[in-house]
Tab-separated table of C-alpha atoms in Angstrom:
chain	number	residue	atom	x	y	z
A	1	UNK	CA	-79.767	-87.838	-87.064
A	2	UNK	CA	-82.913	-88.885	-85.199
A	3	UNK	CA	-83.543	-92.589	-84.979
A	4	UNK	CA	-86.438	-94.091	-86.920
A	5	UNK	CA	-88.744	-96.474	-85.122
A	6	UNK	CA	-91.152	-98.909	-86.761
A	7	UNK	CA	-94.854	-98.309	-86.247
A	8	UNK	CA	-98.223	-99.562	-87.336
A	9	UNK	CA	-99.787	-97.595	-90.152
A	10	UNK	CA	-103.301	-97.760	-91.570
A	11	UNK	CA	-103.644	-99.232	-95.035
A	12	UNK	CA	-105.663	-96.328	-96.354
A	13	UNK	CA	-104.632	-93.506	-98.662
A	14	UNK	CA	-105.991	-90.125	-97.513
A	15	UNK	CA	-105.828	-86.562	-98.706
A	16	UNK	CA	-107.385	-83.157	-98.091
A	17	UNK	CA	-108.709	-81.008	-100.902
A	18	UNK	CA	-109.882	-77.391	-100.860
A	19	UNK	CA	-111.702	-75.862	-103.794
A	20	UNK	CA	-110.460	-77.438	-107.059
A	21	UNK	CA	-109.397	-81.028	-106.871
A	22	UNK	CA	-106.090	-81.400	-105.056
A	23	UNK	CA	-104.668	-84.808	-104.209
A	24	UNK	CA	-101.752	-85.525	-101.950
A	25	UNK	CA	-100.794	-88.798	-100.330
A	26	UNK	CA	-101.040	-88.686	-96.543
A	27	UNK	CA	-97.897	-88.699	-94.473
A	28	UNK	CA	-97.172	-91.657	-92.238
A	29	UNK	CA	-98.939	-91.098	-88.894
A	30	UNK	CA	-96.928	-90.560	-85.738
A	31	UNK	CA	-98.834	-93.081	-83.701
A	32	UNK	CA	-100.174	-96.566	-83.894
A	33	UNK	CA	-103.323	-96.528	-85.966
A	34	UNK	CA	-105.488	-99.068	-87.735
A	35	UNK	CA	-105.151	-99.506	-91.989
A	36	UNK	CA	-116.730	-99.683	-85.112
A	37	UNK	CA	-129.057	-112.776	-87.285
A	38	UNK	CA	-131.440	-110.607	-85.413
A	39	UNK	CA	-130.929	-106.865	-85.074
A	40	UNK	CA	-129.625	-107.188	-81.523
A	41	UNK	CA	-127.453	-110.225	-82.046
A	42	UNK	CA	-123.993	-110.953	-83.251
A	43	UNK	CA	-123.539	-114.093	-85.280
A	44	UNK	CA	-122.860	-117.265	-83.291
A	45	UNK	CA	-119.352	-118.605	-83.139
A	46	UNK	CA	-118.392	-120.304	-86.366
A	47	UNK	CA	-114.920	-121.258	-85.314
A	48	UNK	CA	-115.434	-124.973	-85.979
A	49	UNK	CA	-113.644	-126.012	-89.172
A	50	UNK	CA	-115.845	-126.170	-92.253
A	51	UNK	CA	-116.086	-129.262	-94.397
A	52	UNK	CA	-113.360	-129.389	-96.979
A	53	UNK	CA	-114.456	-128.127	-100.391
A	54	UNK	CA	-114.165	-130.424	-103.404
A	55	UNK	CA	-111.180	-128.504	-104.755
A	56	UNK	CA	-109.227	-128.583	-101.495
A	57	UNK	CA	-106.066	-130.650	-101.520
A	58	UNK	CA	-103.653	-132.096	-99.010
A	59	UNK	CA	-100.942	-129.634	-98.081
A	60	UNK	CA	-97.568	-130.678	-99.510
A	61	UNK	CA	-94.292	-129.021	-100.446
A	62	UNK	CA	-93.282	-128.913	-104.153
A	63	UNK	CA	-92.001	-132.302	-105.324
A	64	UNK	CA	-90.565	-131.321	-108.706
A	65	UNK	CA	-89.368	-128.409	-110.822
A	66	UNK	CA	-92.660	-128.521	-112.696
A	67	UNK	CA	-94.602	-128.010	-109.481
A	68	UNK	CA	-92.526	-124.948	-108.662
A	69	UNK	CA	-93.686	-123.434	-111.972
A	70	UNK	CA	-97.358	-123.783	-111.091
A	71	UNK	CA	-99.464	-120.565	-111.230
A	72	UNK	CA	-101.895	-118.898	-108.842
A	73	UNK	CA	-103.777	-117.353	-111.783
A	74	UNK	CA	-106.879	-119.595	-111.457
A	75	UNK	CA	-107.313	-118.498	-107.836
A	76	UNK	CA	-106.925	-114.831	-108.777
A	77	UNK	CA	-109.536	-115.137	-111.554
A	78	UNK	CA	-111.946	-116.604	-109.023
A	79	UNK	CA	-111.359	-114.055	-106.242
A	80	UNK	CA	-110.455	-110.767	-107.940
A	81	UNK	CA	-113.986	-109.853	-109.197
A	82	UNK	CA	-115.165	-109.721	-105.568
A	83	UNK	CA	-112.561	-107.128	-104.487
A	84	UNK	CA	-113.520	-103.482	-104.946
A	85	UNK	CA	-112.124	-99.999	-104.429
A	86	UNK	CA	-113.838	-97.870	-101.785
A	87	UNK	CA	-113.736	-94.095	-102.207
A	88	UNK	CA	-115.010	-92.104	-99.228
A	89	UNK	CA	-115.268	-88.378	-98.681
A	90	UNK	CA	-116.533	-85.821	-96.209
A	91	UNK	CA	-117.506	-82.534	-97.790
A	92	UNK	CA	-118.093	-79.376	-95.762
A	93	UNK	CA	-119.622	-76.402	-97.570
A	94	UNK	CA	-118.337	-73.011	-96.466
A	95	UNK	CA	-120.589	-70.035	-96.096
A	96	UNK	CA	-120.926	-67.375	-98.785
A	97	UNK	CA	-119.512	-64.521	-96.689
A	98	UNK	CA	-115.908	-63.529	-97.247
A	99	UNK	CA	-113.297	-62.929	-94.622
A	100	UNK	CA	-110.505	-60.391	-95.085
A	101	UNK	CA	-108.152	-63.248	-95.965
A	102	UNK	CA	-110.662	-64.559	-98.552
A	103	UNK	CA	-110.719	-61.126	-100.204
A	104	UNK	CA	-106.908	-60.909	-100.156
A	105	UNK	CA	-106.609	-64.351	-101.789
A	106	UNK	CA	-109.245	-63.494	-104.391
A	107	UNK	CA	-107.541	-60.260	-105.442
A	108	UNK	CA	-104.050	-61.724	-105.735
A	109	UNK	CA	-104.701	-65.323	-106.765
A	110	UNK	CA	-108.104	-65.340	-108.416
A	111	UNK	CA	-111.535	-66.527	-107.318
A	112	UNK	CA	-110.566	-70.131	-106.560
A	113	UNK	CA	-107.696	-68.957	-104.391
A	114	UNK	CA	-110.199	-67.436	-102.015
A	115	UNK	CA	-111.449	-70.822	-100.959
A	116	UNK	CA	-114.527	-70.739	-103.227
A	117	UNK	CA	-115.584	-73.449	-105.587
A	118	UNK	CA	-115.861	-73.362	-109.354
A	119	UNK	CA	-118.073	-70.676	-110.763
A	120	UNK	CA	-117.966	-68.576	-107.603
A	121	UNK	CA	-120.109	-70.981	-105.558
A	122	UNK	CA	-119.440	-71.189	-101.837
A	123	UNK	CA	-116.214	-73.145	-101.307
A	124	UNK	CA	-116.083	-76.760	-100.268
A	125	UNK	CA	-113.499	-78.417	-98.085
A	126	UNK	CA	-113.293	-82.126	-98.841
A	127	UNK	CA	-111.500	-84.779	-96.857
A	128	UNK	CA	-111.091	-87.975	-98.834
A	129	UNK	CA	-109.798	-91.489	-98.372
A	130	UNK	CA	-109.175	-94.464	-100.597
A	131	UNK	CA	-109.292	-98.084	-99.506
A	132	UNK	CA	-110.460	-101.490	-100.613
A	133	UNK	CA	-113.400	-103.750	-99.871
A	134	UNK	CA	-114.834	-107.196	-100.524
A	135	UNK	CA	-118.288	-108.089	-101.868
A	136	UNK	CA	-119.737	-110.703	-99.524
A	137	UNK	CA	-123.344	-110.808	-100.693
A	138	UNK	CA	-124.865	-110.603	-104.169
A	139	UNK	CA	-127.252	-107.916	-102.928
A	140	UNK	CA	-124.247	-105.573	-102.758
A	141	UNK	CA	-122.999	-105.805	-99.171
A	142	UNK	CA	-119.317	-104.869	-99.015
A	143	UNK	CA	-116.975	-105.237	-96.033
A	144	UNK	CA	-114.186	-102.716	-95.533
A	145	UNK	CA	-112.238	-101.177	-92.658
A	146	UNK	CA	-114.009	-98.665	-90.466
A	147	UNK	CA	-111.080	-96.270	-90.706
A	148	UNK	CA	-111.602	-96.090	-94.500
A	149	UNK	CA	-115.032	-94.476	-94.001
A	150	UNK	CA	-114.566	-92.973	-90.540
A	151	UNK	CA	-116.073	-89.467	-90.378
A	152	UNK	CA	-117.048	-89.738	-94.043
A	153	UNK	CA	-120.531	-89.033	-95.413
A	154	UNK	CA	-120.183	-90.052	-99.057
A	155	UNK	CA	-119.032	-93.459	-100.321
A	156	UNK	CA	-118.487	-94.820	-103.823
A	157	UNK	CA	-117.528	-98.355	-104.783
A	158	UNK	CA	-115.612	-99.223	-107.968
A	159	UNK	CA	-115.768	-102.835	-109.171
A	160	UNK	CA	-112.934	-104.745	-110.777
A	161	UNK	CA	-114.670	-104.289	-114.171
A	162	UNK	CA	-114.493	-100.482	-113.614
A	163	UNK	CA	-118.200	-99.966	-112.961
A	164	UNK	CA	-118.826	-97.451	-110.171
A	165	UNK	CA	-121.757	-97.130	-107.792
A	166	UNK	CA	-122.794	-94.949	-104.916
A	167	UNK	CA	-123.003	-96.795	-101.606
A	168	UNK	CA	-124.677	-96.284	-98.243
A	169	UNK	CA	-123.046	-96.962	-94.881
A	170	UNK	CA	-124.961	-99.825	-93.258
A	171	UNK	CA	-122.911	-100.496	-90.130
A	172	UNK	CA	-119.787	-99.185	-88.425
A	173	UNK	CA	-117.946	-101.193	-85.794
A	174	UNK	CA	-114.939	-99.191	-84.550
A	175	UNK	CA	-114.061	-101.845	-81.972
A	176	UNK	CA	-113.139	-104.327	-84.712
A	177	UNK	CA	-112.235	-101.636	-87.287
A	178	UNK	CA	-114.802	-103.127	-89.658
A	179	UNK	CA	-117.644	-101.484	-91.538
A	180	UNK	CA	-120.315	-102.656	-93.964
A	181	UNK	CA	-121.513	-100.567	-96.917
A	182	UNK	CA	-124.182	-101.436	-99.482
A	183	UNK	CA	-124.021	-100.679	-103.178
A	184	UNK	CA	-127.011	-98.598	-104.292
A	185	UNK	CA	-129.011	-100.022	-107.185
A	186	UNK	CA	-126.524	-102.653	-108.397
A	187	UNK	CA	-127.028	-103.547	-112.050
A	188	UNK	CA	-126.250	-107.238	-111.600
A	189	UNK	CA	-123.116	-109.237	-112.121
A	190	UNK	CA	-121.884	-108.847	-108.544
A	191	UNK	CA	-119.587	-111.688	-107.504
A	192	UNK	CA	-119.666	-112.499	-103.793
A	193	UNK	CA	-116.546	-114.008	-102.246
A	194	UNK	CA	-117.232	-117.093	-100.090
A	195	UNK	CA	-115.942	-117.242	-96.543
A	196	UNK	CA	-113.002	-119.474	-95.751
A	197	UNK	CA	-112.179	-120.987	-92.384
A	198	UNK	CA	-109.700	-118.706	-90.648
A	199	UNK	CA	-109.561	-121.158	-87.737
A	200	UNK	CA	-108.076	-123.816	-90.020
A	201	UNK	CA	-105.168	-121.625	-91.128
A	202	UNK	CA	-101.680	-122.760	-90.196
A	203	UNK	CA	-98.394	-120.911	-90.176
A	204	UNK	CA	-96.802	-121.543	-93.555
A	205	UNK	CA	-100.044	-121.703	-95.556
A	206	UNK	CA	-100.034	-119.775	-98.827
A	207	UNK	CA	-102.302	-116.707	-98.931
A	208	UNK	CA	-102.850	-113.823	-101.341
A	209	UNK	CA	-103.644	-110.178	-100.620
A	210	UNK	CA	-105.886	-108.370	-103.118
A	211	UNK	CA	-106.535	-104.636	-102.933
A	212	UNK	CA	-105.697	-101.213	-104.323
A	213	UNK	CA	-102.326	-100.151	-102.854
A	214	UNK	CA	-101.490	-96.458	-103.254
A	215	UNK	CA	-104.474	-96.120	-105.611
A	216	UNK	CA	-102.587	-97.694	-108.538
A	217	UNK	CA	-105.369	-100.182	-109.292
A	218	UNK	CA	-106.227	-103.708	-108.253
A	219	UNK	CA	-103.082	-105.574	-107.254
A	220	UNK	CA	-102.449	-109.147	-106.130
A	221	UNK	CA	-99.529	-110.204	-103.944
A	222	UNK	CA	-98.705	-113.632	-102.573
A	223	UNK	CA	-97.047	-114.839	-99.399
A	224	UNK	CA	-97.561	-117.116	-96.453
A	225	UNK	CA	-99.231	-116.950	-93.061
A	226	UNK	CA	-96.373	-115.755	-90.872
A	227	UNK	CA	-98.142	-116.051	-87.507
A	228	UNK	CA	-101.581	-116.511	-85.989
A	229	UNK	CA	-103.429	-114.954	-83.076
A	230	UNK	CA	-101.274	-111.833	-82.942
A	231	UNK	CA	-102.689	-109.855	-80.012
A	232	UNK	CA	-100.239	-106.989	-79.436
A	233	UNK	CA	-100.959	-105.064	-82.625
A	234	UNK	CA	-103.015	-102.238	-81.141
A	235	UNK	CA	-105.242	-101.368	-84.104
A	236	UNK	CA	-108.613	-102.315	-82.566
A	237	UNK	CA	-110.261	-103.404	-79.332
A	238	UNK	CA	-110.390	-107.031	-80.479
A	239	UNK	CA	-106.763	-107.817	-81.218
A	240	UNK	CA	-106.457	-111.260	-82.755
A	241	UNK	CA	-104.798	-110.954	-86.128
A	242	UNK	CA	-103.443	-113.092	-88.925
A	243	UNK	CA	-99.905	-111.995	-89.771
A	244	UNK	CA	-98.686	-112.384	-93.343
A	245	UNK	CA	-95.670	-111.466	-95.440
A	246	UNK	CA	-97.809	-110.931	-98.562
A	247	UNK	CA	-96.984	-107.363	-99.594
A	248	UNK	CA	-99.741	-104.959	-98.503
A	249	UNK	CA	-99.534	-101.184	-98.493
A	250	UNK	CA	-101.631	-98.054	-97.859
A	251	UNK	CA	-104.802	-98.414	-99.925
A	252	UNK	CA	-105.078	-102.129	-99.114
A	253	UNK	CA	-107.306	-101.331	-96.120
A	254	UNK	CA	-110.399	-103.503	-96.286
A	255	UNK	CA	-108.977	-105.695	-99.035
A	256	UNK	CA	-109.083	-109.469	-99.093
A	257	UNK	CA	-106.668	-112.018	-97.719
A	258	UNK	CA	-107.629	-115.219	-99.537
A	259	UNK	CA	-106.625	-118.862	-99.363
A	260	UNK	CA	-105.764	-121.038	-102.351
A	261	UNK	CA	-109.427	-121.849	-102.873
A	262	UNK	CA	-110.189	-118.164	-103.444
A	263	UNK	CA	-112.065	-117.874	-100.140
A	264	UNK	CA	-111.877	-114.959	-97.714
A	265	UNK	CA	-109.800	-115.799	-94.640
A	266	UNK	CA	-109.099	-112.236	-93.516
A	267	UNK	CA	-109.506	-108.503	-94.141
A	268	UNK	CA	-106.209	-106.617	-94.416
A	269	UNK	CA	-106.061	-103.794	-91.903
A	270	UNK	CA	-102.547	-102.726	-90.797
A	271	UNK	CA	-98.836	-103.057	-91.471
A	272	UNK	CA	-95.745	-102.753	-89.306
A	273	UNK	CA	-93.483	-100.294	-91.069
A	274	UNK	CA	-90.771	-97.646	-90.701
A	275	UNK	CA	-91.539	-95.926	-93.982
A	276	UNK	CA	-95.268	-96.446	-94.544
A	277	UNK	CA	-94.561	-99.139	-97.142
A	278	UNK	CA	-94.570	-102.907	-96.861
A	279	UNK	CA	-91.759	-104.572	-94.933
A	280	UNK	CA	-93.354	-108.000	-95.002
A	281	UNK	CA	-95.291	-107.657	-91.736
A	282	UNK	CA	-98.994	-107.210	-92.397
A	283	UNK	CA	-102.067	-107.950	-90.302
A	284	UNK	CA	-105.555	-109.106	-91.234
A	285	UNK	CA	-108.770	-109.458	-89.233
A	286	UNK	CA	-109.802	-113.150	-89.256
A	287	UNK	CA	-112.823	-114.176	-91.326
A	288	UNK	CA	-114.625	-115.482	-88.239
A	289	UNK	CA	-114.952	-111.933	-86.882
A	290	UNK	CA	-115.739	-110.536	-90.336
A	291	UNK	CA	-118.562	-113.050	-90.751
A	292	UNK	CA	-120.050	-112.061	-87.382
A	293	UNK	CA	-120.138	-108.369	-88.323
A	294	UNK	CA	-121.602	-109.071	-91.782
A	295	UNK	CA	-124.336	-111.311	-90.365
A	296	UNK	CA	-125.251	-108.553	-87.927
A	297	UNK	CA	-125.618	-106.126	-90.838
A	298	UNK	CA	-127.750	-108.637	-92.746
A	299	UNK	CA	-130.078	-108.808	-89.748
A	300	UNK	CA	-130.773	-105.089	-90.034
A	301	UNK	CA	-128.684	-103.827	-87.109
A	302	UNK	CA	-126.640	-100.654	-87.409
A	303	UNK	CA	-124.268	-101.554	-84.578
A	304	UNK	CA	-122.819	-104.731	-83.130
A	305	UNK	CA	-123.752	-105.830	-79.629
A	306	UNK	CA	-121.620	-108.346	-77.800
A	307	UNK	CA	-122.073	-110.572	-74.773
A	308	UNK	CA	-121.421	-109.166	-71.315
A	309	UNK	CA	-119.322	-111.070	-68.801
A	310	UNK	CA	-119.166	-108.597	-65.932
A	311	UNK	CA	-115.641	-109.534	-64.911
A	312	UNK	CA	-112.226	-107.977	-65.340
A	313	UNK	CA	-109.429	-110.294	-66.417
A	314	UNK	CA	-105.666	-109.806	-66.488
A	315	UNK	CA	-102.629	-111.423	-68.048
A	316	UNK	CA	-100.772	-114.268	-66.378
A	317	UNK	CA	-97.160	-113.350	-65.638
A	318	UNK	CA	-94.374	-115.933	-65.251
A	319	UNK	CA	-94.487	-115.356	-61.484
A	320	UNK	CA	-98.235	-115.979	-61.343
A	321	UNK	CA	-97.870	-119.077	-63.518
A	322	UNK	CA	-95.170	-120.410	-61.218
A	323	UNK	CA	-97.284	-119.784	-58.104
A	324	UNK	CA	-100.171	-121.696	-59.680
A	325	UNK	CA	-97.994	-124.641	-60.648
A	326	UNK	CA	-98.160	-123.977	-64.394
A	327	UNK	CA	-95.353	-124.913	-66.768
A	328	UNK	CA	-95.763	-121.620	-68.648
A	329	UNK	CA	-98.003	-118.524	-68.606
A	330	UNK	CA	-101.400	-119.268	-70.159
A	331	UNK	CA	-105.018	-118.256	-69.730
A	332	UNK	CA	-106.400	-115.124	-68.081
A	333	UNK	CA	-106.837	-114.435	-64.390
A	334	UNK	CA	-110.177	-113.222	-63.019
A	335	UNK	CA	-109.279	-110.009	-61.175
A	336	UNK	CA	-112.749	-108.757	-60.173
A	337	UNK	CA	-116.448	-109.439	-60.697
A	338	UNK	CA	-119.452	-107.142	-60.834
A	339	UNK	CA	-122.478	-107.986	-58.654
A	340	UNK	CA	-125.321	-109.821	-60.410
A	341	UNK	CA	-123.224	-110.255	-63.551
A	342	UNK	CA	-123.181	-113.404	-65.719
A	343	UNK	CA	-119.693	-114.144	-64.370
A	344	UNK	CA	-120.849	-114.048	-60.756
A	345	UNK	CA	-124.007	-116.032	-61.510
A	346	UNK	CA	-121.923	-118.707	-63.275
A	347	UNK	CA	-119.900	-119.192	-60.077
A	348	UNK	CA	-116.635	-117.639	-61.245
A	349	UNK	CA	-114.457	-116.411	-58.395
A	350	UNK	CA	-111.672	-113.887	-58.089
A	351	UNK	CA	-108.403	-115.725	-58.694
A	352	UNK	CA	-109.885	-118.297	-61.107
A	353	UNK	CA	-107.768	-118.920	-64.193
A	354	UNK	CA	-109.777	-119.121	-67.437
A	355	UNK	CA	-107.933	-121.474	-69.785
A	356	UNK	CA	-110.399	-121.907	-72.660
A	357	UNK	CA	-113.674	-120.731	-74.195
A	358	UNK	CA	-115.696	-123.603	-75.634
A	359	UNK	CA	-112.517	-125.629	-75.970
A	360	UNK	CA	-110.516	-122.830	-77.655
A	361	UNK	CA	-107.355	-122.068	-75.667
A	362	UNK	CA	-106.835	-118.439	-74.625
A	363	UNK	CA	-103.388	-117.112	-73.703
A	364	UNK	CA	-104.042	-113.460	-72.899
A	365	UNK	CA	-106.915	-110.978	-72.347
A	366	UNK	CA	-107.009	-110.027	-76.031
A	367	UNK	CA	-107.454	-113.624	-77.179
A	368	UNK	CA	-110.075	-114.176	-74.467
A	369	UNK	CA	-111.991	-111.046	-75.519
A	370	UNK	CA	-111.970	-112.155	-79.151
A	371	UNK	CA	-113.220	-115.664	-78.392
A	372	UNK	CA	-115.925	-114.452	-76.027
A	373	UNK	CA	-117.113	-111.717	-78.420
A	374	UNK	CA	-117.950	-114.348	-81.047
A	375	UNK	CA	-120.309	-116.267	-78.781
A	376	UNK	CA	-123.484	-114.295	-79.551
A	377	UNK	CA	-126.205	-113.042	-77.225
A	378	UNK	CA	-128.195	-116.195	-76.545
A	379	UNK	CA	-127.509	-119.527	-74.881
A	380	UNK	CA	-124.415	-120.323	-72.848
A	381	UNK	CA	-120.693	-120.788	-73.353
A	382	UNK	CA	-118.329	-123.059	-71.475
A	383	UNK	CA	-115.209	-121.787	-69.754
A	384	UNK	CA	-112.459	-124.211	-68.825
A	385	UNK	CA	-110.960	-122.930	-65.562
A	386	UNK	CA	-108.258	-123.751	-63.045
A	387	UNK	CA	-109.241	-123.091	-59.436
A	388	UNK	CA	-106.407	-123.852	-57.064
A	389	UNK	CA	-105.154	-127.219	-58.287
A	390	UNK	CA	-108.486	-128.398	-59.729
A	391	UNK	CA	-109.644	-128.032	-63.302
A	392	UNK	CA	-113.353	-127.674	-63.974
A	393	UNK	CA	-115.867	-126.122	-66.372
A	394	UNK	CA	-118.439	-123.400	-65.778
A	395	UNK	CA	-121.362	-122.386	-67.998
A	396	UNK	CA	-121.750	-118.647	-68.548
A	397	UNK	CA	-125.082	-117.239	-69.693
A	398	UNK	CA	-124.803	-115.067	-72.801
A	399	UNK	CA	-126.558	-111.723	-73.086
A	400	UNK	CA	-125.942	-108.015	-73.662
A	401	UNK	CA	-124.773	-105.646	-70.943
A	402	UNK	CA	-127.785	-103.993	-69.281
A	403	UNK	CA	-128.556	-100.299	-69.515
A	404	UNK	CA	-129.413	-99.901	-65.833
A	405	UNK	CA	-130.162	-96.189	-66.149
A	406	UNK	CA	-130.536	-93.680	-69.007
A	407	UNK	CA	-127.301	-92.345	-70.443
A	408	UNK	CA	-128.548	-88.749	-70.663
A	409	UNK	CA	-125.715	-87.911	-73.059
A	410	UNK	CA	-124.299	-84.437	-72.506
A	411	UNK	CA	-122.092	-82.318	-74.756
A	412	UNK	CA	-121.025	-79.225	-72.844
A	413	UNK	CA	-121.219	-76.088	-74.986
A	414	UNK	CA	-120.188	-73.483	-72.420
A	415	UNK	CA	-116.533	-72.662	-71.865
A	416	UNK	CA	-115.159	-75.068	-69.265
A	417	UNK	CA	-112.614	-77.901	-69.058
A	418	UNK	CA	-115.367	-80.165	-70.490
A	419	UNK	CA	-115.889	-78.289	-73.759
A	420	UNK	CA	-115.473	-80.877	-76.534
A	421	UNK	CA	-116.165	-83.930	-74.351
A	422	UNK	CA	-119.117	-86.312	-74.608
A	423	UNK	CA	-120.355	-87.308	-71.152
A	424	UNK	CA	-122.766	-90.103	-70.170
A	425	UNK	CA	-124.195	-91.679	-67.028
A	426	UNK	CA	-122.467	-94.944	-66.227
A	427	UNK	CA	-124.003	-98.403	-66.566
A	428	UNK	CA	-122.724	-101.884	-67.445
A	429	UNK	CA	-123.570	-101.176	-71.098
A	430	UNK	CA	-121.470	-98.000	-71.066
A	431	UNK	CA	-118.604	-99.792	-69.331
A	432	UNK	CA	-118.680	-102.528	-71.974
A	433	UNK	CA	-118.639	-100.053	-74.850
A	434	UNK	CA	-115.731	-97.937	-73.626
A	435	UNK	CA	-113.931	-100.934	-72.138
A	436	UNK	CA	-113.353	-99.717	-68.609
A	437	UNK	CA	-114.436	-100.724	-65.113
A	438	UNK	CA	-116.975	-98.163	-63.953
A	439	UNK	CA	-118.736	-97.676	-60.606
A	440	UNK	CA	-122.495	-98.088	-60.352
A	441	UNK	CA	-122.995	-94.298	-60.460
A	442	UNK	CA	-121.053	-91.435	-61.933
A	443	UNK	CA	-120.419	-89.586	-65.174
A	444	UNK	CA	-118.064	-91.124	-67.713
A	445	UNK	CA	-116.189	-89.457	-70.548
A	446	UNK	CA	-117.388	-91.348	-73.638
A	447	UNK	CA	-115.295	-89.355	-76.105
A	448	UNK	CA	-113.108	-86.271	-76.537
A	449	UNK	CA	-112.829	-84.189	-79.705
A	450	UNK	CA	-109.321	-83.600	-81.008
A	451	UNK	CA	-107.807	-80.180	-80.269
A	452	UNK	CA	-110.759	-79.281	-78.011
A	453	UNK	CA	-110.476	-77.565	-74.634
A	454	UNK	CA	-111.321	-80.904	-72.995
A	455	UNK	CA	-108.476	-82.584	-74.878
A	456	UNK	CA	-106.032	-79.855	-73.871
A	457	UNK	CA	-107.232	-80.204	-70.285
A	458	UNK	CA	-106.167	-83.844	-70.430
A	459	UNK	CA	-109.574	-85.545	-70.287
A	460	UNK	CA	-109.555	-89.058	-71.749
A	461	UNK	CA	-112.163	-91.536	-72.842
A	462	UNK	CA	-113.040	-93.682	-69.825
A	463	UNK	CA	-112.391	-90.999	-67.198
A	464	UNK	CA	-115.068	-90.739	-64.504
A	465	UNK	CA	-115.927	-87.269	-63.225
A	466	UNK	CA	-115.963	-87.541	-59.419
A	467	UNK	CA	-116.345	-83.928	-58.290
A	468	UNK	CA	-116.205	-80.335	-59.520
A	469	UNK	CA	-115.121	-77.614	-57.075
A	470	UNK	CA	-115.787	-80.040	-54.239
A	471	UNK	CA	-119.355	-80.845	-55.304
A	472	UNK	CA	-119.939	-84.559	-55.996
A	473	UNK	CA	-121.061	-85.481	-59.522
A	474	UNK	CA	-123.495	-88.405	-59.832
A	475	UNK	CA	-125.279	-87.668	-63.110
A	476	UNK	CA	-124.868	-85.608	-66.266
A	477	UNK	CA	-127.599	-83.311	-64.939
A	478	UNK	CA	-125.327	-82.474	-61.987
A	479	UNK	CA	-122.486	-81.620	-64.345
A	480	UNK	CA	-124.702	-79.615	-66.692
A	481	UNK	CA	-126.025	-77.519	-63.791
A	482	UNK	CA	-122.523	-76.629	-62.607
A	483	UNK	CA	-121.167	-75.802	-66.097
A	484	UNK	CA	-123.994	-73.370	-66.854
A	485	UNK	CA	-122.079	-70.719	-64.952
A	486	UNK	CA	-118.845	-69.083	-66.002
A	487	UNK	CA	-116.266	-69.648	-63.294
A	488	UNK	CA	-112.806	-68.224	-62.790
A	489	UNK	CA	-111.478	-71.521	-61.469
A	490	UNK	CA	-112.358	-75.171	-61.961
A	491	UNK	CA	-111.158	-77.862	-59.584
A	492	UNK	CA	-111.901	-81.195	-61.267
A	493	UNK	CA	-111.474	-84.630	-59.681
A	494	UNK	CA	-111.573	-87.694	-61.922
A	495	UNK	CA	-111.244	-91.408	-61.378
A	496	UNK	CA	-108.836	-92.865	-63.929
A	497	UNK	CA	-108.132	-96.570	-63.655
A	498	UNK	CA	-109.028	-96.617	-59.965
A	499	UNK	CA	-106.859	-93.613	-59.064
A	500	UNK	CA	-108.465	-90.254	-58.245
A	501	UNK	CA	-106.667	-87.288	-59.824
A	502	UNK	CA	-107.422	-83.628	-59.061
A	503	UNK	CA	-106.445	-80.714	-61.317
A	504	UNK	CA	-107.167	-76.988	-61.267
A	505	UNK	CA	-107.997	-75.045	-64.439
A	506	UNK	CA	-108.571	-71.371	-65.145
A	507	UNK	CA	-111.966	-70.165	-66.295
């Protein structure tokens, strides 16, 4: 019998329907997957603890049998009205012409069997998903996970009181797996959930997860914070999660993780599971990141821009820590710097060890990326560094990565190894978005469609096209000119992670 390995699964219920309504719960995926101010600015860091609310109390363990019998019902009554169900769908209308298979299905199984809709209308193929969300503004702004609405074009939101509304997609942020939708024409009575302070959470604190697991309806579960700053989860670019044992399951995606004051401290996004169900290991995106994305949406932006450092950092191994005289591995090591970048201008040097960002300790590249991403696009931030045996601070100027030349996005439509790939000219802005180190010039693969010729050829996001049939490629115009012709053989050289690979493909 094959062994079963645990994996991360998204907390979203999905199904595919053709013609009449057909619903089927999605199978557990075979890979790790997640459960995308002023218009150009992310919210400033709000990691400093907030003032205690009047109903906050000192944390103590139960002192009597009566205390053990206390109820969380008052907290649920306060928080539950802010948690919603998010229904998303992507509908593709098929043409009216029939194929031979359509005619076969119609004759033997009836009109609907031929892939046509009710009443003989052209058939529709609908992909649907079900998740959760949280109302964070009385105007109708709702936070959810990006993977709940990814590739979807229709969204509906159902409130706890069973009212339903259409919603528009305001902002997608795949890098955090967060998205913001807005309820169309709300009729009033929307209850916004206040933000809590995710930075003040401690392991052992009580929390509650509220969402719509498996589509059964709004459900509340209770547990504790099992761990903080989990960075090896793999469900987004900014890995810095709250871990909880509160039971969360598929359908909880985008739901609320709340503290005992009914405030949002996290958005549930993934679970670690062998079966697709809860095994007591769930992960939530901290409220500090959620707040930043929501504030960006409130400012009118449709995407989130983050500060650019212009340096590559790496983890500190035990050997490196020992060579630097550290008691244990901590911080991130500056491995390289880009010319004229904020990192270089701040005086950072290769080999510096970054220990903190504005006083917040960082232990690995994921934690560093999370802390730096929250800093905004104006002003400066302070890095605590170790250089040799001396500790010092440097001030890094905050700002977006520059677009040093036009992207000239290219989607190759002729048959070639690049069919299905999205190609762009490189720049610091492109490098920041696809999270790779890119040279000053070249053509980068910004995306690859599933099951496309480019995917089968092995192209990956972040690859840099170096040459085709021996001809150097500097811009997308170079690549477009070469791919206009049908060739019997393609020799493609790419730079992947600093290593040049050359492959030969048939025409």
